Tab-separated table of C-alpha atoms in Angstrom:
chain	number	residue	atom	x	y	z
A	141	UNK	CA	-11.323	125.753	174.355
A	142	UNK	CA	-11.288	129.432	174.793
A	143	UNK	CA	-8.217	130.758	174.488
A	144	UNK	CA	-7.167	132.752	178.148
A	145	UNK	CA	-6.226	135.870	176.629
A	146	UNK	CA	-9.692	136.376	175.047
A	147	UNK	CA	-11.854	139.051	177.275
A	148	UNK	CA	-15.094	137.914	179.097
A	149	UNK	CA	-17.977	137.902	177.596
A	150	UNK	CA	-20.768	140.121	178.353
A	151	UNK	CA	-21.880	140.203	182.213
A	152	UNK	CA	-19.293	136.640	181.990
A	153	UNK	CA	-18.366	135.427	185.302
A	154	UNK	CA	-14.600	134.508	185.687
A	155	UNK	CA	-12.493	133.720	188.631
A	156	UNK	CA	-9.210	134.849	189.056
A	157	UNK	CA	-6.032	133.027	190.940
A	158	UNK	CA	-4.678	135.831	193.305
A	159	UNK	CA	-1.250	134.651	195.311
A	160	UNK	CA	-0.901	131.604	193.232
A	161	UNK	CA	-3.564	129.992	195.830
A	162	UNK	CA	-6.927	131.334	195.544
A	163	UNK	CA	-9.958	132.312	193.656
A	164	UNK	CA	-11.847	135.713	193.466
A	165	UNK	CA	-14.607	136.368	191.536
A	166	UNK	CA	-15.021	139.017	188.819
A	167	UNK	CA	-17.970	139.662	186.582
A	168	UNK	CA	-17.750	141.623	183.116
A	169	UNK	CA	-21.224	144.172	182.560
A	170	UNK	CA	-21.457	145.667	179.226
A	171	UNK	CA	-19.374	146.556	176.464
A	172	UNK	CA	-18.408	149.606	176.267
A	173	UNK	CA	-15.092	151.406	175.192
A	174	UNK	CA	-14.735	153.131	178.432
A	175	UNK	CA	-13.669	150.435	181.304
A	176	UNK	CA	-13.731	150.390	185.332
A	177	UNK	CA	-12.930	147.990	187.881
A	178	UNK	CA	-14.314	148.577	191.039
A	179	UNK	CA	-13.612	148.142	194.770
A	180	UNK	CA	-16.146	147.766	197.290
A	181	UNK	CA	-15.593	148.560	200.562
A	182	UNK	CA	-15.795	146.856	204.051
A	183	UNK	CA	-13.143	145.536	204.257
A	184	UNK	CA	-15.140	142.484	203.805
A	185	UNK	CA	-17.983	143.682	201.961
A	186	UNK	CA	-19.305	142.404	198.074
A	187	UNK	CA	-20.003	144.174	194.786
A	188	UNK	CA	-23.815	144.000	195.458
A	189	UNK	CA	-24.376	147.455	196.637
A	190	UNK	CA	-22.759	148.626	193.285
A	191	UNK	CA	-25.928	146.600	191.119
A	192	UNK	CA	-27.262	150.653	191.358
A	193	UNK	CA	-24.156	151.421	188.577
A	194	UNK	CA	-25.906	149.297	186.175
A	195	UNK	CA	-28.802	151.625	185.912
A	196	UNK	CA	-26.924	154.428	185.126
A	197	UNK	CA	-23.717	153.675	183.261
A	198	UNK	CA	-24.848	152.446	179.187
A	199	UNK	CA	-23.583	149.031	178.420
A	200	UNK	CA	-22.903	150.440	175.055
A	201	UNK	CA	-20.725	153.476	176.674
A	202	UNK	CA	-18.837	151.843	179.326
A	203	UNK	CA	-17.304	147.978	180.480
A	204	UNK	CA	-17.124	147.792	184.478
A	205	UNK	CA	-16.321	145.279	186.224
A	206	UNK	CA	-18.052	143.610	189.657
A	207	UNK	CA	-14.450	142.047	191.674
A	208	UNK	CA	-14.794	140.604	195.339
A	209	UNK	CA	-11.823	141.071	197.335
A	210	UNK	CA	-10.140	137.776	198.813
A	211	UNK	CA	-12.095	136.468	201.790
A	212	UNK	CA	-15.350	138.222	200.418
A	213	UNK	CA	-18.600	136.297	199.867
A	214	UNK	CA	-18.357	134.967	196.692
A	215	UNK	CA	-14.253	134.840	196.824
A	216	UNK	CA	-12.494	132.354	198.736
A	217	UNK	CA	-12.209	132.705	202.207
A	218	UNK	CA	-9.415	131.343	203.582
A	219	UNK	CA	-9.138	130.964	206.983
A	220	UNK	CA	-5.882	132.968	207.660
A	221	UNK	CA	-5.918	136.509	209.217
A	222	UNK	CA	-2.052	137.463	208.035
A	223	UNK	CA	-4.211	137.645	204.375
A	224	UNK	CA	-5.998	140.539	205.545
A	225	UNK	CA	-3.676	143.826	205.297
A	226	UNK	CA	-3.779	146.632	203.171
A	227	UNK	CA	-0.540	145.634	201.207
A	228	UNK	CA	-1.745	142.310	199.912
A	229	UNK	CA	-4.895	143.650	199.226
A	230	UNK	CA	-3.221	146.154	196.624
A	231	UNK	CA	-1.279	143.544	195.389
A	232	UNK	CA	-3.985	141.530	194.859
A	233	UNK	CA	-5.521	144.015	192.736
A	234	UNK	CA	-2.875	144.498	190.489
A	235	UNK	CA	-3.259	140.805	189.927
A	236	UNK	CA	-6.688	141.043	189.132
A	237	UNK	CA	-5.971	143.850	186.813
A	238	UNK	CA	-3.195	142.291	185.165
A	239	UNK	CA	-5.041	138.653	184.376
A	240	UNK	CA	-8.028	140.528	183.144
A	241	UNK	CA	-5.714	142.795	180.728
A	242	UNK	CA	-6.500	146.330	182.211
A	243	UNK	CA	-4.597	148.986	180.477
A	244	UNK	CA	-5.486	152.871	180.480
A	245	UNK	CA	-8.595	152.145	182.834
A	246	UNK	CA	-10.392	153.836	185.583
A	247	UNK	CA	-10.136	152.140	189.133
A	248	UNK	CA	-13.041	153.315	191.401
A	249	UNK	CA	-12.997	152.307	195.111
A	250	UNK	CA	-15.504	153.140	197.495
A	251	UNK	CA	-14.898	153.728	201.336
A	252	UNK	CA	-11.830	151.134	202.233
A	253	UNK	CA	-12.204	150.638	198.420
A	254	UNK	CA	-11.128	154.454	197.924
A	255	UNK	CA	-8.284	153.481	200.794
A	256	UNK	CA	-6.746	151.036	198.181
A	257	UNK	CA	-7.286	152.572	195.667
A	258	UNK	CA	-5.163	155.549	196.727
A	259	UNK	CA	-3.127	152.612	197.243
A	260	UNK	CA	-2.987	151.328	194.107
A	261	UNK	CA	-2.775	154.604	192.151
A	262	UNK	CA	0.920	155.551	194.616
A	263	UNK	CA	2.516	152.272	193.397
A	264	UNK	CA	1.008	151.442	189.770
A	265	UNK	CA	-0.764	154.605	188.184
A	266	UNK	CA	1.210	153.936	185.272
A	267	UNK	CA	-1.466	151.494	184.429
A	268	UNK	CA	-4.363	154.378	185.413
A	269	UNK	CA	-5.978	156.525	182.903
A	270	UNK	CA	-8.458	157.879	186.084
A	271	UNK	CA	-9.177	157.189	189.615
A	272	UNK	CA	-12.513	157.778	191.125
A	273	UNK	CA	-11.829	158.022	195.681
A	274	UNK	CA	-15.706	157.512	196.874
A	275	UNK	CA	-16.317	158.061	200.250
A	276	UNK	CA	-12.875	158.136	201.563
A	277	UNK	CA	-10.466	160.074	203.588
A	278	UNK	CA	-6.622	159.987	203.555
A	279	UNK	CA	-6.341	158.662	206.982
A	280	UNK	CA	-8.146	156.687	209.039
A	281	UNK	CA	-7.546	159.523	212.303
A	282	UNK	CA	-9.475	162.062	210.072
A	283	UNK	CA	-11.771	159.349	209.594
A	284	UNK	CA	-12.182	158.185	213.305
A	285	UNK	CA	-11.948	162.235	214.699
A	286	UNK	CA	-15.322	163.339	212.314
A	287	UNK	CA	-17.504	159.863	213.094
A	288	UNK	CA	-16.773	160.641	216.648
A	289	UNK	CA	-17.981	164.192	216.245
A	290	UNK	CA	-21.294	162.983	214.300
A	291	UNK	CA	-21.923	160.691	217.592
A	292	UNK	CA	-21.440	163.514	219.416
A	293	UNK	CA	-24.485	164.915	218.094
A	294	UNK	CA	-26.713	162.355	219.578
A	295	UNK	CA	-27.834	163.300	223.128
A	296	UNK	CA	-25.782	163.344	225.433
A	297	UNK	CA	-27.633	159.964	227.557
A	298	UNK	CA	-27.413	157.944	224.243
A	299	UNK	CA	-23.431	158.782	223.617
A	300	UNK	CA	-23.017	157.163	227.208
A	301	UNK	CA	-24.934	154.512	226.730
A	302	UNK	CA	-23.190	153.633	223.476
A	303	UNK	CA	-19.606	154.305	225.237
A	304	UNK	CA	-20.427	151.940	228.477
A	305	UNK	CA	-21.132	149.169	226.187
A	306	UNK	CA	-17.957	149.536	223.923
A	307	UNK	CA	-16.139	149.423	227.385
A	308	UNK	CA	-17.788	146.445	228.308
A	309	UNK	CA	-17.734	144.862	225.314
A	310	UNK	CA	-21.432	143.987	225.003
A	311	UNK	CA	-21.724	145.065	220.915
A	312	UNK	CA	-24.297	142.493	220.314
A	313	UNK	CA	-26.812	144.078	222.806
A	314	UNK	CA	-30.084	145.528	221.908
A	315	UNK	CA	-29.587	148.779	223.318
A	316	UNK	CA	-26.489	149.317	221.323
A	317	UNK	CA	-27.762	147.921	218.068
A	318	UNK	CA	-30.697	150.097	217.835
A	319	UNK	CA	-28.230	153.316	218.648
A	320	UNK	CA	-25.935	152.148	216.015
A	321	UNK	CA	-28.545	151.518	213.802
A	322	UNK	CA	-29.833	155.507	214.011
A	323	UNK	CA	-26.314	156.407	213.076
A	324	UNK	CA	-26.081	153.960	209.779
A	325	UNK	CA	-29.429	155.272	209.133
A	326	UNK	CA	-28.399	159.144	208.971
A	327	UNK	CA	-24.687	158.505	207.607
A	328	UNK	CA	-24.725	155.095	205.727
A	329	UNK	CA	-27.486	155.114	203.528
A	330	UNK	CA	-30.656	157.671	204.064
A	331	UNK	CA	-32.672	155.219	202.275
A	332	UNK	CA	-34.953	153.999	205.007
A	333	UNK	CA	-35.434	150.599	204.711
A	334	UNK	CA	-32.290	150.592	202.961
A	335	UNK	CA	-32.287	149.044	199.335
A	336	UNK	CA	-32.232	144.885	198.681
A	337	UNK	CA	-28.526	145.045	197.582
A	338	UNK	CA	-27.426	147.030	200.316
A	339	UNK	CA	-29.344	144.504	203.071
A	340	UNK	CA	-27.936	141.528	200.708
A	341	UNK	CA	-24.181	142.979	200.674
A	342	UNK	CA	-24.531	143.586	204.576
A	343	UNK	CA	-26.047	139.586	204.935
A	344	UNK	CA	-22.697	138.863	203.261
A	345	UNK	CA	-20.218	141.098	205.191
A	346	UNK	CA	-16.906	138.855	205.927
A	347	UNK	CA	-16.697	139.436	209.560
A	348	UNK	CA	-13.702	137.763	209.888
A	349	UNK	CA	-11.838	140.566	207.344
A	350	UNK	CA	-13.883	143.529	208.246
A	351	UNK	CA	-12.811	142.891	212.041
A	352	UNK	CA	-9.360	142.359	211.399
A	353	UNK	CA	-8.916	145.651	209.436
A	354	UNK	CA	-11.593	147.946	210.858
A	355	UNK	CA	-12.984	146.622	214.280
A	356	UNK	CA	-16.162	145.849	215.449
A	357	UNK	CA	-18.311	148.787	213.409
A	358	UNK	CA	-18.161	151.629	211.816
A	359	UNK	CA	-17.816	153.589	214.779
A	360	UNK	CA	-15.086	151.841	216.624
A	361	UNK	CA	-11.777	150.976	214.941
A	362	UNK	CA	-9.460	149.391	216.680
A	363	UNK	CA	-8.372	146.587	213.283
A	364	UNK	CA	-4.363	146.704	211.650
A	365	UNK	CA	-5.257	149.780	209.484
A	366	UNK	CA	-5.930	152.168	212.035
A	367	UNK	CA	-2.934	154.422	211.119
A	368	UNK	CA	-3.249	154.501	208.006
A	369	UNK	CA	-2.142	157.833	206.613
A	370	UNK	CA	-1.548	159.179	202.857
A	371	UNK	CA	-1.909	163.039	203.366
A	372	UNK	CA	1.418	163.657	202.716
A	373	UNK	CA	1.190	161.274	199.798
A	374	UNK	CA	-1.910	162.611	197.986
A	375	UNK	CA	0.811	165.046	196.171
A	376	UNK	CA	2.297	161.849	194.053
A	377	UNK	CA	-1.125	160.980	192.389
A	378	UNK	CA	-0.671	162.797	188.776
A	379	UNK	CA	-3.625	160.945	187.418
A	380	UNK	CA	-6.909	162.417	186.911
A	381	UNK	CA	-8.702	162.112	190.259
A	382	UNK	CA	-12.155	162.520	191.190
A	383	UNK	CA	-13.100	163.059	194.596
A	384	UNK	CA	-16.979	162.445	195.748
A	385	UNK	CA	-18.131	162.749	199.625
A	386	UNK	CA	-21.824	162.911	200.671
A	387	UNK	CA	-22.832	165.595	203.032
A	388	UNK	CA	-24.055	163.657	205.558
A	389	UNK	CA	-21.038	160.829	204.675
A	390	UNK	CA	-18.981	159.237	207.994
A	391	UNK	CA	-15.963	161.079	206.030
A	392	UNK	CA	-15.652	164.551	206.700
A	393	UNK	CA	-16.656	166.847	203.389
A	394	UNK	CA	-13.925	169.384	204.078
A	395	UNK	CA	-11.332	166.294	204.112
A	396	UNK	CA	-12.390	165.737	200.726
A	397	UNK	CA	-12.018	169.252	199.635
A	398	UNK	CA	-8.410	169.366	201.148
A	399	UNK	CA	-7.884	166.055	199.346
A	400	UNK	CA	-8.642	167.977	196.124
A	401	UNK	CA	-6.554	170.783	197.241
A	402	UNK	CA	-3.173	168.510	197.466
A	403	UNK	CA	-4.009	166.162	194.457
A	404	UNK	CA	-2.532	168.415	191.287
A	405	UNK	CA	-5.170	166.392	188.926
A	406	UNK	CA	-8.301	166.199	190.569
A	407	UNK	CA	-12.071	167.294	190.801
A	408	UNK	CA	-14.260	167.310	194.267
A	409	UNK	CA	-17.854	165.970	194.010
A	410	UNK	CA	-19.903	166.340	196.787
A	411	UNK	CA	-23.253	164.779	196.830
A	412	UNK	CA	-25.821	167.194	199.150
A	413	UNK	CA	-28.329	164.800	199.896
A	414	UNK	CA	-25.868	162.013	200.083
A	415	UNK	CA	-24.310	160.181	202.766
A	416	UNK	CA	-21.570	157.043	203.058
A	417	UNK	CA	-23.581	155.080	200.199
A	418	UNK	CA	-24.481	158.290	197.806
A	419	UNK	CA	-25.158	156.178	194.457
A	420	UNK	CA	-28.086	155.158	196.528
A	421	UNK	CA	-28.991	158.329	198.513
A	422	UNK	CA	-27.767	160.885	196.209
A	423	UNK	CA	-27.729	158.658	193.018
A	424	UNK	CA	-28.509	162.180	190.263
A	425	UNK	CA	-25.704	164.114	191.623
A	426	UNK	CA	-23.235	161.027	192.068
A	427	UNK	CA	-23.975	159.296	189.091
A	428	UNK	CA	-24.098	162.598	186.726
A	429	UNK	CA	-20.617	163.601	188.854
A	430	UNK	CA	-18.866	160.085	187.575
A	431	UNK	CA	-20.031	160.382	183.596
A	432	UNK	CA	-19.270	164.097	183.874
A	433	UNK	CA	-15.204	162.833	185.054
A	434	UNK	CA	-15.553	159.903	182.564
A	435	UNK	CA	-16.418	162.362	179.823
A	436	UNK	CA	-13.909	165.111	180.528
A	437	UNK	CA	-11.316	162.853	180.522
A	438	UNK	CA	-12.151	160.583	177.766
A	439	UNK	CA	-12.895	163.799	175.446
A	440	UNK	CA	-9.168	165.225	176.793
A	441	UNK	CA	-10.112	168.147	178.428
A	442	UNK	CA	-10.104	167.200	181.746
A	443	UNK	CA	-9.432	170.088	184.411
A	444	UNK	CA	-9.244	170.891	187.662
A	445	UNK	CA	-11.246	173.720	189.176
A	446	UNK	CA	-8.852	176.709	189.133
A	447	UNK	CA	-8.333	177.919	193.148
């Protein structure tokens, strides 16, 4: 019998009992001295869209770690809504950090994974040696405000259209789908078809989760985080920080920048080609942006950029 302090193996599976009650799944890839765990976004969504890190980050340099959130595909998905709120979701990731023995790590979260992250980092940092936000704002108003203004730039006939059906409620319809569909495609992911793991992830999406938190899409949140606000928190976060934002992301680049401009540790990255998903759109400038933080900090000589 292996012992349960022992670490995974090697790209080892292992699921993890989160509120005494459930299983998540984790999966160990490489070896490396230099160790992440990261959170995907959605809420709702799955570590497949992060397969891309594998192709960039040296099994030999670096240990990350693949964890679905509670209610997630390949989690357990209990059929309880009260599960799904931004506090037990940061709680549940200091219980996946504790049973897998995390010390002096980096926690990466993309989009809502950036949101609680920023979460975990104002309650437990003392566990943190980095933090990498990815395609997140500090509040979900700054969030809602810019994704509003990027519809805004579709003509005027198709913002209508889009608009009637949200007021009728008739999401599922053709005519709304295809709309929607022209926005993911210029501020999701650029890559037209997108990429297998980002169709598989988006096959996979917990509906039940992703509508309790966010809503019904991207561009319409009406789900129990929608005032979620850390602006005036950003100041607490003393660990080294790196900030990335695409150009064309839903998040607003200069949100980003201000982020860096209240954090007292951190470093903004901001991918030019990139959108929502830049380690698929932008995946040189992202990727070289995350081993350049890794690096810096690891070799002690991590700065900021002076004002």
């Amino acid at each position: 019998m292996t012992p349960s302090n022992v670490q995974p193996s090697a790209d080892e599976v292992r699921h993890i009992t989160v509120d005494g009650a459930y299983q998540v799944y984790t999966r160990r890839v490489g070896h490396g001295p230099i160790k992440l765990l990261l959170l995907h976004g959605g809420p709702g969504c799955t570590h497949e869209y992060f397969e891309s890190f594998a192709e960039f980050l040296s099994p030999d340099e670096y240990t990350f770690y693949y964890y679905d959130q509670l209610g997630s595909f390949y989690s357990d998905q209990p059929d309880d809504t009260s599960l799904w709120t931004v506090e037990r979701f940061r709680e549940e990731v200091e219980q996946v950090r504790s049973a897998l023995g995390l010390e002096s790590f980096y926690l990466f979260g993309n989009s809502w994974g950036g949101m609680l992250g920023i979460e975990y980092a104002l309650k437990y940092q003392s566990h943190l040696k980095g933090l990498i936000v990815s395609n997140m704002t500090a509040s979900i108003a700054s969030y809602t405000e810019y994704i509003n203004e990027l519809r805004g730039q579709m003509a005027p006939a198709q913002v209508a259209v889009m608009k009637a059906h949200e007021a009728a409620g008739t999401l599922d319809d053709p005519e709304y789908q295809e709309l929607l569909t022209k926005l993911y495609n210029q501020h999701i992911c650029r890559v037209v078809p997108w990429p297998e793991p980002v169709q598989r992830m988006f096959g996979h999406l917990a509906q039940s989760v992703y509508n309790t938190m966010q809503g019904p899409n991207e561009f319409l949140v009406t789900g129990n985080f929608k005032d979620w606000n850390r602006w005036e928190d950003l100041h607490r976060i003393h660990v080294p920080t790196l900030l990335s934002v695409g150009r064309h992301d839903t998040m607003r680049p200069a949100d980003i920048e201000e982020m860096g401009r209240r954090m007292p540790n951190s470093r903004v990255s901001i991918c030019e080609e990139g959108s929502h998903l830049s380690m698929w759109d932008d995946q040189d400038t992202y990727f070289t942006a995350l081993k350049t933080f890794l690096s810096d900090v690891e070799a002690g000589h991590f700065t900021p950029p002076s004002e």
